[in-house]
Amino acid sequence: MRRFAYCKVVLATSLVWVMLDMFILLYFSECNKCDNIKERGLPGRDDGLSKPRDGPGEGGKPVVIPKENQEKMKEMFKINQFNLMASEMIALNRSLPDVRLEG
């Protein structure tokens, strides 16, 4: 009989905490105040303000090594077995085109 009472107390306490968590989440969530779907995005982010990206390897374009650096590129390739010069010219956060299928 005592075991059943403990089980009821644990279950009731858990239920109270779940209800409290749900109330807090719903109360502090501001999406119910958003009339426009665009307002639900990240605040302060405007895609129109981003500067256009152009540089070596940007958008999947090939990297062109200048003729005066061709010999150095070949030496670096012999040491590392990949085009280290082109790799260093490419930005770490470059953008690539989206090649996924629609749908």
XYZ file of C-alpha atoms in Angstrom:
103
model
C 0.000 0.000 0.000
C 2.848 2.332 0.822
C 4.451 1.653 -2.543
C 1.299 2.775 -4.351
C 1.262 6.037 -2.363
C 4.887 6.760 -3.291
C 4.091 6.042 -6.922
C 1.152 8.487 -6.826
C 3.321 11.205 -5.251
C 6.091 10.772 -7.838
C 3.564 10.750 -10.684
C 1.777 13.857 -9.375
C 5.065 15.722 -8.885
C 6.209 14.823 -12.400
C 2.884 15.954 -13.844
C 3.114 19.289 -12.015
C 6.644 19.898 -13.358
C 5.607 19.024 -16.913
C 2.620 21.380 -16.698
C 4.843 24.149 -15.281
C 7.395 23.653 -18.073
C 4.683 23.795 -20.731
C 3.252 26.977 -19.213
C 6.669 28.657 -19.142
C 7.430 27.629 -22.733
C 4.094 28.886 -24.018
C 4.200 32.085 -21.969
C 7.664 33.178 -23.061
C 7.317 32.022 -26.672
C 6.607 35.070 -28.808
C 5.505 33.232 -31.939
C 1.878 33.489 -30.908
C 2.256 37.288 -31.206
C 3.683 37.127 -34.740
C 1.153 38.107 -37.372
C 3.535 37.831 -40.274
C 5.386 34.598 -41.051
C 8.551 36.607 -41.811
C 8.611 37.868 -38.221
C 9.157 34.319 -36.968
C 12.711 34.196 -38.333
C 15.865 35.246 -36.584
C 15.744 38.861 -35.399
C 18.205 41.304 -36.912
C 19.013 39.194 -39.950
C 18.434 40.837 -43.297
C 19.478 38.906 -46.386
C 19.509 42.088 -48.463
C 22.396 43.523 -46.470
C 24.871 40.725 -47.106
C 27.682 41.773 -49.395
C 28.175 39.808 -52.607
C 30.805 37.120 -52.365
C 33.493 36.910 -54.970
C 36.819 35.230 -54.619
C 38.757 32.120 -55.570
C 36.545 29.037 -55.496
C 33.413 31.010 -54.656
C 30.215 29.468 -55.985
C 32.083 26.355 -57.118
C 34.194 28.241 -59.675
C 37.738 26.958 -60.265
C 40.743 28.595 -58.642
C 43.161 30.130 -61.142
C 46.801 30.170 -60.034
C 48.798 33.087 -61.538
C 51.600 32.117 -63.935
C 54.285 33.551 -61.650
C 53.229 31.118 -58.899
C 53.055 27.968 -61.061
C 56.514 26.698 -60.043
C 55.852 27.267 -56.360
C 52.501 25.482 -56.759
C 54.234 22.444 -58.302
C 56.782 22.321 -55.463
C 54.020 22.499 -52.861
C 52.127 19.771 -54.717
C 55.160 17.452 -54.599
C 55.425 17.878 -50.827
C 51.737 17.606 -49.921
C 50.281 15.633 -52.883
C 47.417 18.098 -53.286
C 47.158 21.668 -54.508
C 47.961 23.441 -51.245
C 48.229 26.844 -52.904
C 44.685 26.648 -54.282
C 43.471 25.304 -50.955
C 44.964 28.283 -49.123
C 43.412 30.730 -51.591
C 39.884 29.378 -51.052
C 37.952 30.983 -48.185
C 37.008 28.725 -45.276
C 33.374 29.812 -45.440
C 32.914 29.819 -49.197
C 29.482 29.338 -50.678
C 28.617 26.520 -53.047
C 25.640 26.241 -55.386
C 22.704 24.113 -54.235
C 22.684 20.983 -56.412
C 19.762 19.230 -54.692
C 16.753 18.265 -56.782
C 13.550 20.274 -56.429
C 10.763 18.732 -54.386
